Every structure is written in C-alpha cells, then in structure tokens.
PDB file of C-alpha atoms in Angstrom:
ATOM      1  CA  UNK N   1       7.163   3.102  14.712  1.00 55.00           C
ATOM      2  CA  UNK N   2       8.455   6.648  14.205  1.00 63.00           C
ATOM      3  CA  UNK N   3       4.554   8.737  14.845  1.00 79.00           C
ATOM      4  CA  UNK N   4       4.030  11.952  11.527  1.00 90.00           C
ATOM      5  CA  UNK N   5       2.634  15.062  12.207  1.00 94.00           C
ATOM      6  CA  UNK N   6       0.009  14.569   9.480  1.00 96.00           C
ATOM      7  CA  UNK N   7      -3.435  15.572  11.418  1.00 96.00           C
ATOM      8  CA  UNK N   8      -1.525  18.682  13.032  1.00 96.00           C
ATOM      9  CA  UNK N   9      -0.636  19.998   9.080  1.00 97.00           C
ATOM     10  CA  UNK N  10      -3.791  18.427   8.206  1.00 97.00           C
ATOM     11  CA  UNK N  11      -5.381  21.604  10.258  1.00 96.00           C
ATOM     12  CA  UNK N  12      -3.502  23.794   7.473  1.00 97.00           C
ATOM     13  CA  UNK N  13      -6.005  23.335   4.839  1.00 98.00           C
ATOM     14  CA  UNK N  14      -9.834  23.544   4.701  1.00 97.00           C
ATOM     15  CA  UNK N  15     -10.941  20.326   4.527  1.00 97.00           C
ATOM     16  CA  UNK N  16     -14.856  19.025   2.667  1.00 96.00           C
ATOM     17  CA  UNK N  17     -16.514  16.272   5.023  1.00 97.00           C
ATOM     18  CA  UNK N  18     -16.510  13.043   3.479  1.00 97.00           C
ATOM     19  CA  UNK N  19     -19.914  11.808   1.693  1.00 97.00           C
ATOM     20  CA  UNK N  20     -19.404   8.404   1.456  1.00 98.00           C
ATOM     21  CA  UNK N  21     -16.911   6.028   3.325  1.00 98.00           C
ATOM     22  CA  UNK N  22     -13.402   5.487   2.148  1.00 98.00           C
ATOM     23  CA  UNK N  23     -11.440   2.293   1.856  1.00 98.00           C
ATOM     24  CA  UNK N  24      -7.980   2.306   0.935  1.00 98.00           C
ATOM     25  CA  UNK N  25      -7.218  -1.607   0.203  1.00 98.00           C
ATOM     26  CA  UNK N  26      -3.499  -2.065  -0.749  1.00 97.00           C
ATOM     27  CA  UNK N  27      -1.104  -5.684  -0.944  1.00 97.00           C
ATOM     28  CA  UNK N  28       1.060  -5.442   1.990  1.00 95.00           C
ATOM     29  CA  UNK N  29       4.708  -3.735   0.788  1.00 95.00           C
ATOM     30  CA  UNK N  30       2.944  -1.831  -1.973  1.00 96.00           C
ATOM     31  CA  UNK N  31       2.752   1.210  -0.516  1.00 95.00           C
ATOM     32  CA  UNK N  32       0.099   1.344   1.929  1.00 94.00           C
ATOM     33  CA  UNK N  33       1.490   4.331   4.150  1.00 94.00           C
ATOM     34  CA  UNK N  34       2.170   6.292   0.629  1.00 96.00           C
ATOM     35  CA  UNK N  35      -1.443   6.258  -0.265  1.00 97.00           C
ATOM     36  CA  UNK N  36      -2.957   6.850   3.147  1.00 97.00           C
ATOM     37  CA  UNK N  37      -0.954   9.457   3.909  1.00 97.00           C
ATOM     38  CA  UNK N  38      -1.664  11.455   0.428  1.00 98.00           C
ATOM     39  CA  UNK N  39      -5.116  11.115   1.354  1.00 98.00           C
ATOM     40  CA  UNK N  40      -4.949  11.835   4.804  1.00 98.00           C
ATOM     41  CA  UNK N  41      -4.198  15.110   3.510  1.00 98.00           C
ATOM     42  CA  UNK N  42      -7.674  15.583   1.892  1.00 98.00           C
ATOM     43  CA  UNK N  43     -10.066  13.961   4.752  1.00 98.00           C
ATOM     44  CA  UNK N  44     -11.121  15.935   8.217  1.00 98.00           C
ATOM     45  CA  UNK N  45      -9.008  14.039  10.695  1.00 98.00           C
ATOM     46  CA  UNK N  46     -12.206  13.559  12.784  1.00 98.00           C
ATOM     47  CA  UNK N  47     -13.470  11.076   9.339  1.00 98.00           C
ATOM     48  CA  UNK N  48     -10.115   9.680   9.644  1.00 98.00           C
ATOM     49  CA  UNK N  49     -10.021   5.976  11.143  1.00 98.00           C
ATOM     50  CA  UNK N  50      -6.736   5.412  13.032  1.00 96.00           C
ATOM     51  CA  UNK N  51      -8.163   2.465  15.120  1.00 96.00           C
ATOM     52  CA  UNK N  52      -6.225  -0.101  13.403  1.00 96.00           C
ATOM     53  CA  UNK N  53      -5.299  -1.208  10.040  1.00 96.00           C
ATOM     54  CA  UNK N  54      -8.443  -2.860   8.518  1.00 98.00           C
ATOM     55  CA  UNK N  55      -7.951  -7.024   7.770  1.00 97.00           C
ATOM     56  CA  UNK N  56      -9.917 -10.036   8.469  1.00 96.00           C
ATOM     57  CA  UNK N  57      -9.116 -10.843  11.820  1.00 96.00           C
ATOM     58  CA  UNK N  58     -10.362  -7.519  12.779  1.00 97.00           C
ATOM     59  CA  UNK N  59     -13.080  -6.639  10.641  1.00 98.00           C
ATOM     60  CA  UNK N  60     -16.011  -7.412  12.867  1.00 96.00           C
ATOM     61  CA  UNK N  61     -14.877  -5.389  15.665  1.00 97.00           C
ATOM     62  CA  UNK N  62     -14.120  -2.109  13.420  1.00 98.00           C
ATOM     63  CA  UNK N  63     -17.251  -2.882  10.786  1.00 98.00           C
ATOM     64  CA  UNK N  64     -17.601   0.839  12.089  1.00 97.00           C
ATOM     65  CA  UNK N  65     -15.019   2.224   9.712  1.00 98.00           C
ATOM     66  CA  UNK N  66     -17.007   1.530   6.474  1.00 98.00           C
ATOM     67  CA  UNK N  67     -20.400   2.463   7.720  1.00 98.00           C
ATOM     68  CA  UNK N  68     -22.176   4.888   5.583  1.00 97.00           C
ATOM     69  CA  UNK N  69     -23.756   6.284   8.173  1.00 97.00           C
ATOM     70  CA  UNK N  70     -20.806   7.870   9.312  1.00 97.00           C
ATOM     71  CA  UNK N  71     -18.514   7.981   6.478  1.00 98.00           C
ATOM     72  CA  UNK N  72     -14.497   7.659   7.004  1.00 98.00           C
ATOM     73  CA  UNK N  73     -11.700   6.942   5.528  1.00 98.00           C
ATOM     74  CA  UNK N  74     -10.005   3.696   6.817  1.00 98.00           C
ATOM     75  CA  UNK N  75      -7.182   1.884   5.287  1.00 98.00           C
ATOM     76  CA  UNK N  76      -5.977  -1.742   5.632  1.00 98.00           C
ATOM     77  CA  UNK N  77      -4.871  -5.466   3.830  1.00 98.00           C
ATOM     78  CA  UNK N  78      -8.078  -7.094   3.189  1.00 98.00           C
ATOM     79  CA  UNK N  79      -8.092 -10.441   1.736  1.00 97.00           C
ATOM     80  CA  UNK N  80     -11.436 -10.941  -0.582  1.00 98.00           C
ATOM     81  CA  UNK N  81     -14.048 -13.155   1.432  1.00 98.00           C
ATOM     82  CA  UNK N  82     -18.042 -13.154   1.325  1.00 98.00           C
ATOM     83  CA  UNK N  83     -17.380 -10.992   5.036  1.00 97.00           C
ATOM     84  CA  UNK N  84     -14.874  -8.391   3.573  1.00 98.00           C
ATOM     85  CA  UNK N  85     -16.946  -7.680   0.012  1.00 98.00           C
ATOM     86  CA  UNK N  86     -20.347  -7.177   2.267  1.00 98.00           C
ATOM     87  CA  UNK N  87     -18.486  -4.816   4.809  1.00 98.00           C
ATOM     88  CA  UNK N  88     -16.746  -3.052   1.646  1.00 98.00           C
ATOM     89  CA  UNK N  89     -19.473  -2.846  -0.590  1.00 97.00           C
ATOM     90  CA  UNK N  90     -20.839   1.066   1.225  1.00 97.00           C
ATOM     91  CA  UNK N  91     -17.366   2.439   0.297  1.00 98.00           C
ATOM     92  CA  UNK N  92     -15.592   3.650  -2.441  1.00 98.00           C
ATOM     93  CA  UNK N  93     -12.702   1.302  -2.683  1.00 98.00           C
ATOM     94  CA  UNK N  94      -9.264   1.745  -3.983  1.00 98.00           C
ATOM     95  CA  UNK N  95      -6.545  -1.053  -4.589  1.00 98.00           C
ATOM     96  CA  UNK N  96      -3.124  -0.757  -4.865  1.00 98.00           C
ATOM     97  CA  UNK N  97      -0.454  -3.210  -5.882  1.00 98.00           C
ATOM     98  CA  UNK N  98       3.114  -3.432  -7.329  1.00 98.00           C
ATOM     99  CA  UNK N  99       4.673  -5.328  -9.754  1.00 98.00           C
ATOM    100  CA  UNK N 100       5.205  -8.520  -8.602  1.00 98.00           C
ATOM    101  CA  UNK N 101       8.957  -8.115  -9.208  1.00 98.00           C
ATOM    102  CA  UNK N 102       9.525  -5.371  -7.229  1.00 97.00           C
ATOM    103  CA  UNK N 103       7.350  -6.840  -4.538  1.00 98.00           C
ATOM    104  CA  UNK N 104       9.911  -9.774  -3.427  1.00 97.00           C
ATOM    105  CA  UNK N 105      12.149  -6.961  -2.884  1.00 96.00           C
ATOM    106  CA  UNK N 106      10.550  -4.956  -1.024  1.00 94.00           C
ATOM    107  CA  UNK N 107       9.107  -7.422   0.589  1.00 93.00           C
ATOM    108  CA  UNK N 108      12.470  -8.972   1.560  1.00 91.00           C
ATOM    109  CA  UNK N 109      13.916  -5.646   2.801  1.00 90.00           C
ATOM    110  CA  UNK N 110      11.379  -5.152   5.402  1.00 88.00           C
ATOM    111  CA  UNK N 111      11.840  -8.702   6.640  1.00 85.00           C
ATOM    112  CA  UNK N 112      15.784  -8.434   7.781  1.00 85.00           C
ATOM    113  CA  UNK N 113      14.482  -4.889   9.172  1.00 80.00           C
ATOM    114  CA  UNK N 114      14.599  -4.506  13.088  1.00 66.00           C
ATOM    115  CA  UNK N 115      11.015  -2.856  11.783  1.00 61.00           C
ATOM    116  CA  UNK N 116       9.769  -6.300  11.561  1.00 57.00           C
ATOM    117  CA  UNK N 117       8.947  -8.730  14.565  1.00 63.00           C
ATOM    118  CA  UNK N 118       7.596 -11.632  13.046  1.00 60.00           C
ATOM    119  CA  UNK N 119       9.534 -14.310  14.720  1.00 65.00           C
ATOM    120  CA  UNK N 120      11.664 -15.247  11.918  1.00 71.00           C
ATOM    121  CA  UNK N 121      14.900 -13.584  12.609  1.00 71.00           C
ATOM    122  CA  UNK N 122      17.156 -15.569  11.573  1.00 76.00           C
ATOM    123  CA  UNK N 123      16.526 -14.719   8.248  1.00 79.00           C
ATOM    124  CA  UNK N 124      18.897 -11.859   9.073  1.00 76.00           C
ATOM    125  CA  UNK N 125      22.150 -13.910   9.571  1.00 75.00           C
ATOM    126  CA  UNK N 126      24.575 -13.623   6.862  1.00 79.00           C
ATOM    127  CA  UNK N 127      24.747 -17.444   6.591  1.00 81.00           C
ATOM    128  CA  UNK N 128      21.498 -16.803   3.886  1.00 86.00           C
ATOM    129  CA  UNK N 129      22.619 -16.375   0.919  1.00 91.00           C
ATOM    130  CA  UNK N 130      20.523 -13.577  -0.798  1.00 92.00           C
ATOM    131  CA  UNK N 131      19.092 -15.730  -3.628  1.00 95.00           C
ATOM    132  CA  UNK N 132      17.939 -17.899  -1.098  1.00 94.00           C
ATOM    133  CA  UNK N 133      16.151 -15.393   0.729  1.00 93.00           C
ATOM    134  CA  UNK N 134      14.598 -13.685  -2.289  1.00 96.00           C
ATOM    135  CA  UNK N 135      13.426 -16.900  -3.472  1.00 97.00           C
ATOM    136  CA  UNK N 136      11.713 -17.384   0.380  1.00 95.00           C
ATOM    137  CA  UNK N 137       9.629 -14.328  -0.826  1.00 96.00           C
ATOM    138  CA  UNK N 138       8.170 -15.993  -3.896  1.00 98.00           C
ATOM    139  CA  UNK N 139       7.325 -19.386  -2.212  1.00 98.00           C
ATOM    140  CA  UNK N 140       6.847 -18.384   1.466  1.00 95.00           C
ATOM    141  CA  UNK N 141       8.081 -19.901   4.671  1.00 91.00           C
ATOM    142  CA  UNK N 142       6.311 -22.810   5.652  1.00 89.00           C
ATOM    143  CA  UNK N 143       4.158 -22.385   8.815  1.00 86.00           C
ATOM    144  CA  UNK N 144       5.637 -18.849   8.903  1.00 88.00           C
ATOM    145  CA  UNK N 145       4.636 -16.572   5.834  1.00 90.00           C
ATOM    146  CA  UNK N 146       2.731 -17.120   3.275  1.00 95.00           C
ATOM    147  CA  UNK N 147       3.810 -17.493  -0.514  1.00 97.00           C
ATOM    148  CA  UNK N 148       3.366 -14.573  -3.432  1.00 98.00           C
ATOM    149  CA  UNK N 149       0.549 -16.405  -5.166  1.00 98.00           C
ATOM    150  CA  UNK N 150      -1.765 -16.339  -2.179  1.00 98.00           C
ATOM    151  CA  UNK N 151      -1.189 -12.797  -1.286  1.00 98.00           C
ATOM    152  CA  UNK N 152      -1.660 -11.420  -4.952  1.00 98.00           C
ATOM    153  CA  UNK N 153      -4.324 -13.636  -5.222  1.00 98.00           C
ATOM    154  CA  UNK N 154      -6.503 -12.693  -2.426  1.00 98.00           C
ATOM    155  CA  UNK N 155      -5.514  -9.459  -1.581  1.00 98.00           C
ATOM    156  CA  UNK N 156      -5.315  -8.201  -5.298  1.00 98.00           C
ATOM    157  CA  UNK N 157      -6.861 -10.442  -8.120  1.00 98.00           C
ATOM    158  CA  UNK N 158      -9.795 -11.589  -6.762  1.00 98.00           C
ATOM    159  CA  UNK N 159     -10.947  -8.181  -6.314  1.00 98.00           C
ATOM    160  CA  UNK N 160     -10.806  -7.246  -9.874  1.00 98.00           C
ATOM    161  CA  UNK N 161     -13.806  -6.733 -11.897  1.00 97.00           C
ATOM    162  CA  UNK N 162     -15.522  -5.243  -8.816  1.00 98.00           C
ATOM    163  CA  UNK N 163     -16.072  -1.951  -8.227  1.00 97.00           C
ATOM    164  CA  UNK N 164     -12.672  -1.614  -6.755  1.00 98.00           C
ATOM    165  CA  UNK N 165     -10.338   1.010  -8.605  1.00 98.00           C
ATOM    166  CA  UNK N 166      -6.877  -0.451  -9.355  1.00 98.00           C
ATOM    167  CA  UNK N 167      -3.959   1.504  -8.798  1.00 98.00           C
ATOM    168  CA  UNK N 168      -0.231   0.760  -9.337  1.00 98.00           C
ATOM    169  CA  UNK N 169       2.262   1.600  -6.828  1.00 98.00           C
ATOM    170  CA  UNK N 170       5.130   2.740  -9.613  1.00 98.00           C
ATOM    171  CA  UNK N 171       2.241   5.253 -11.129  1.00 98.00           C
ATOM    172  CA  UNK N 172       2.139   6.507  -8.413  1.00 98.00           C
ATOM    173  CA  UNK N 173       5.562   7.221  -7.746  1.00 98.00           C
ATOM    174  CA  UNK N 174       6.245   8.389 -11.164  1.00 98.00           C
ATOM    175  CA  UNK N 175       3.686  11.306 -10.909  1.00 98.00           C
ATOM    176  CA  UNK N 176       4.964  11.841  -7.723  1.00 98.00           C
ATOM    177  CA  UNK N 177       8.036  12.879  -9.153  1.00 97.00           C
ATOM    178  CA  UNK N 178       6.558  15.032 -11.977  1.00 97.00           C
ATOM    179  CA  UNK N 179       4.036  16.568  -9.766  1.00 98.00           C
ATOM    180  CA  UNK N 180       4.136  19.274 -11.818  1.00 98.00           C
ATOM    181  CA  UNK N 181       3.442  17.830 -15.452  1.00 98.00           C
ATOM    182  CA  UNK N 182       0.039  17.919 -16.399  1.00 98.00           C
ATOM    183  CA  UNK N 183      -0.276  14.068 -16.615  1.00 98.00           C
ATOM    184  CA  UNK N 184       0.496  14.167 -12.446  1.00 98.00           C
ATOM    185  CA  UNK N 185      -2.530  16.144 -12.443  1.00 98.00           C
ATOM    186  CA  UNK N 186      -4.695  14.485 -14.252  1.00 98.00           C
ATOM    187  CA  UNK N 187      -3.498  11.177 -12.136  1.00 98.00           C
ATOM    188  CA  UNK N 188      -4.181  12.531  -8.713  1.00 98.00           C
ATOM    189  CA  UNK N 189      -7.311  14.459  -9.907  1.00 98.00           C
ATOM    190  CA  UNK N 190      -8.847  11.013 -10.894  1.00 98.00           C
ATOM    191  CA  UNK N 191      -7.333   9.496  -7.572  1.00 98.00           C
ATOM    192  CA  UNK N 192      -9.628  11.885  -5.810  1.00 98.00           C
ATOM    193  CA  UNK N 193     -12.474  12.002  -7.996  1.00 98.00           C
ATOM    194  CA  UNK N 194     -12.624   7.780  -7.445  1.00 98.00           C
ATOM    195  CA  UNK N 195     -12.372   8.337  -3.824  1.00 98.00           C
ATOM    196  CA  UNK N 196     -15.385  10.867  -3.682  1.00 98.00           C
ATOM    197  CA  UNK N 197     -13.712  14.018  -2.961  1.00 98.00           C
ATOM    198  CA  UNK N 198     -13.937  17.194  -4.398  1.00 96.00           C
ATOM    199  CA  UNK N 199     -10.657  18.464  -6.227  1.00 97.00           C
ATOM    200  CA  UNK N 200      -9.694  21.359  -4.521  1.00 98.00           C
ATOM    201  CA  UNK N 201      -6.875  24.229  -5.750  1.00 97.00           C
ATOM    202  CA  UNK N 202      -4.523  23.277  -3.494  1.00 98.00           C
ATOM    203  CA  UNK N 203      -4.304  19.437  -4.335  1.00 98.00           C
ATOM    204  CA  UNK N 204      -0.418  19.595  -5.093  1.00 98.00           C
ATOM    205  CA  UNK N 205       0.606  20.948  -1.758  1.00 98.00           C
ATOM    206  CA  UNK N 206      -1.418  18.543  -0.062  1.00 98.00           C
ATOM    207  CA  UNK N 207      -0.295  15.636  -1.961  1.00 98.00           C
ATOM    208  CA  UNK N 208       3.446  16.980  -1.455  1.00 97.00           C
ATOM    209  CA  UNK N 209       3.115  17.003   2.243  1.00 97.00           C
ATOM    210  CA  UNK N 210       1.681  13.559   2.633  1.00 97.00           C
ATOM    211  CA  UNK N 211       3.694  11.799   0.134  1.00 96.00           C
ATOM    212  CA  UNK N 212       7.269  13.324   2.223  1.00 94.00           C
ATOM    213  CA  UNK N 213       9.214  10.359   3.156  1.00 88.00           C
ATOM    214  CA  UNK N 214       9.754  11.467   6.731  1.00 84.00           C
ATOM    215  CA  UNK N 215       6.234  11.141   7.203  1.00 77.00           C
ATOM    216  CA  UNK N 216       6.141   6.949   6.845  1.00 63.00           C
ATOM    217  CA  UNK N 217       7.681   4.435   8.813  1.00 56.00           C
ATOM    218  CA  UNK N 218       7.723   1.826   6.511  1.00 56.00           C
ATOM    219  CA  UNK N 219       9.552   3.577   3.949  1.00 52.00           C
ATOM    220  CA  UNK N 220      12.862   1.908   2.789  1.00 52.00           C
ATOM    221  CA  UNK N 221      14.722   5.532   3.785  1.00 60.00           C
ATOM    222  CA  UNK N 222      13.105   4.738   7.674  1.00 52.00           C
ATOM    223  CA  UNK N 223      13.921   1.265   7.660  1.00 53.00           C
ATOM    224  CA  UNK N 224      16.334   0.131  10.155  1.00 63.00           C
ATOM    225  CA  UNK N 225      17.717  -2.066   7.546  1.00 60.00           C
ATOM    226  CA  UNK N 226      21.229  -3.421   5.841  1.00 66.00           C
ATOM    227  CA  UNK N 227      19.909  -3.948   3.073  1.00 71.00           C
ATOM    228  CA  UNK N 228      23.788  -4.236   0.716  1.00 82.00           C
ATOM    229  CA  UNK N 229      22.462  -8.101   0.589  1.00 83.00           C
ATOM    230  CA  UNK N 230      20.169  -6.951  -2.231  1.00 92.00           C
ATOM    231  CA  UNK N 231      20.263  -6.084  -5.605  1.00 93.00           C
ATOM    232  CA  UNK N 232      18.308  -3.283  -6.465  1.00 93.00           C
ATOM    233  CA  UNK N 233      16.419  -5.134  -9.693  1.00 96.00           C
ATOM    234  CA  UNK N 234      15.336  -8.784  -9.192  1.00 98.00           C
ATOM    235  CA  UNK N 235      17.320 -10.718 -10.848  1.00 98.00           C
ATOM    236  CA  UNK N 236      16.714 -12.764 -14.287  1.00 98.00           C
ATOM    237  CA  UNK N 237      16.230 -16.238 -12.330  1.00 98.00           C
ATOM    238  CA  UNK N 238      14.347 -14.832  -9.466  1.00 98.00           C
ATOM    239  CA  UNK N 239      12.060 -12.902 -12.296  1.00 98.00           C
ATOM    240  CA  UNK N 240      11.136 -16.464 -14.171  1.00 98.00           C
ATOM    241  CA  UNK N 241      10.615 -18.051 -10.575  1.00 98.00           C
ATOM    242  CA  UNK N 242       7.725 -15.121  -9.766  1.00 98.00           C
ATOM    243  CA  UNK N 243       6.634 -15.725 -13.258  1.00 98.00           C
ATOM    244  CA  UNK N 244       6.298 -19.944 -12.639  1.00 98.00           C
ATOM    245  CA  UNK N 245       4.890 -19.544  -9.028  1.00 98.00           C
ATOM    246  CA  UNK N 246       2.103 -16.446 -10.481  1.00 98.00           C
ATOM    247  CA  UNK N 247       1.622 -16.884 -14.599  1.00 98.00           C
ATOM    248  CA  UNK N 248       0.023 -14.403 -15.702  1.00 98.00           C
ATOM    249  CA  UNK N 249      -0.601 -12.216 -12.515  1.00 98.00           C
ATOM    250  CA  UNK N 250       2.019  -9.535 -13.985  1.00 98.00           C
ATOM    251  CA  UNK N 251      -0.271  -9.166 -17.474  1.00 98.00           C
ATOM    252  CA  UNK N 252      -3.430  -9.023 -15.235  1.00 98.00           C
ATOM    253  CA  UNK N 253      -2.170  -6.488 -13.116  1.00 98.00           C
ATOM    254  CA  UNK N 254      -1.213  -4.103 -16.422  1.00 98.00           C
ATOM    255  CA  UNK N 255       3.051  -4.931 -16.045  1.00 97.00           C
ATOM    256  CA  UNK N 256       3.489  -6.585 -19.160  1.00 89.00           C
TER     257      UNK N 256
END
C-alpha cells in the first residue's frame, strides 16, 4: 500500500488536543481512508492511532485506542456486538456508509484489484461474466466473503439509534466538490463539531489536503485495477437483486 505524507503536512497547521476519544466507524468500501484522512488533518498526530484498523478480532488488544483517559482518534470496521458498543461507548462515534447500490460496485472493483489478497483470485479471469460477479457482491461467496445483508446489517444498521452520527459517503463527496458553497461548510463544520473538535479558520485547507486522492490507497484512481468489466451505474436487475437480498436498508439509510 502506497504510504501519504499526511502527519508530515499535518505539522503545517496548529493543531487543539483532542478532549474526548474519536472513533471513525465506516462499512468497508465506503470510504474509510476519505474520512480518516480529512480528519487526520484536524487531530495532533501523537492522538492519532495508526496501530491497526479497529475490528473485532482485534479489539481487545487495541481497547487502548478508545480510552478516555488518553483520548485518540482511531478508525476501523466494527461490527455491533455487546464487546464493540462497551469499548465504543467513551467516544464520539461517527458512521459512514454508501448506498447500497454503489457499494456492489465498489466493492467489486477492489476485489479483481492486485490491491486485494483475499484468496479468491480467480474472480479476475475473464471467464466471469460481469453480472455474475456483481451479483457475487450482493449474495457473497460461500465460505469466502460474506453477503451485503450481513455487512450492512452489522456494520451499519444495528448501530442506528445509538449515539452514533450517520454519515453518507456521496454527501460527502458532493461537498467535497463544492467546498466552497456555503452548504460544504456548514457540512464539514457539523462533521467536526460531532467529532468534538473545535472549528478552526483554516478548516477548508485542511479538509482539501486530506481529502487529495493521492493521499489513499484504496481509492479507485490508486487501484491497480481493469476495471472496463464494469458499468459505472448498477444495473436495473442487479438494483432489484440488492433491493430483494436488503428491503428496506436503502430507505433506512436516507437513499430513497
């Protein structure tokens, strides 16, 4: 994975200690890097937790990064459990997602990427036809990956109605590219006010520099990826198959 510069241009700005710990929760291919890195740009590195990326399996060995004791900002997948809402519960806690639709796409592209080793492949011979391997998205690969419904559901619905702050991937993007209109500021001024941290006069810079492209990895301009199998929208039958396999998940998340 292709290492930012982040923490060096980090230096750049005067940066306000962190009062409270951090968590930025996100479903996996909704733009976890995007978010991180905006707010990397408003967090002393030192409060920054680069460890690892925060899920189950790891939680009890990094129960550090949420302690509010020593407040950081820490980012990660976590599903919802009676373990991950206890070690969340000290820290402000943002969630992002993306529409469903969008998701099997995304989600698809970083599978036939050389970005991804996760044993499966194959899925990048040409023999797959690309309806076939959208449609792997929705219901998952047995023994392999797991199926749309049970990421959405426990990485992103069952945290609703908790103090978790949703936040859509596709907002963000949009303000992103108006950075300049008023309702960009009022987005990323209630972005930071959510996560704790003072507004300062500077925001737009910061959020410029973190949200750069270059910066992530993960982002479908870094991917080593032939992606031409693809269409750029989902189409019609792979949109009613999302909405069979999740009914009602796109309402609940505020897409329709």
């Amino acid at each position: 994975m292709k290492q930012d510069n982040l923490n060096e241009r980090n230096k750049e700005f005067v940066q306000a200690p962190l009062q409270q710990p951090v968590f930025l929760n996100s479903v996996p291919k909704c733009g976890t890097h995007l978010i991180r890195n905006i707010m990397r740009m408003f967090v002393p590195v030192e409060q920054q937790y680069h460890d690892t990326f925060l899920q189950i399996p790891n939680l009890r060995g990094h129960l550090r990064a949420l302690s509010p004791e020593a407040p950081k900002l820490s980012w990660g997948h976590m599903l919802f459990s009676d373990d991950s809402a206890m070690a969340i519960s000290p820290a402000r806690h943002i969630l992002l997602v993306r529409d469903p639709y969008s998701w099997v796409l995304a989600r698809a592209r970083f599978f036939l990427s050389e970005n991804f080793d996760g044993g499966i492949g194959h899925l990048r011979s040409d023999k797959l036809e690309p309806e076939v391997l959208m449609n792997l998205m929705i219901f998952g690969i047995h023994g392999k990956a797991p199926e749309l419904k049970d990421i959405f559901t426990f990485n992103a619905a069952a945290w609703l109605g908790t103090h978790a702050c949703l936040y859509r991937y596709e907002d963000m993007v949009q303000h992103l590219k108006d950075i300049n209109s008023l309702r960009a500021e009022q987005y990323f001024r209630q972005l930071l006010t959510d996560c704790g941290i003072a507004v300062p006069d500077d925001w737009r810079e910061r959020v410029i520099i973190g949200s750069d492209k270059a910066q992530s990895s993960t982002s479908r301009d870094n991917l080593d990826v032939d992606d031409s199998r693809l269409p750029d929208v989902l189409p019609d039958a792979q949109k009613k198959l999302v909405d069979y396999a999740v009914p009602g998940l796109r309402a609940l998340l505020g897409y329709a």
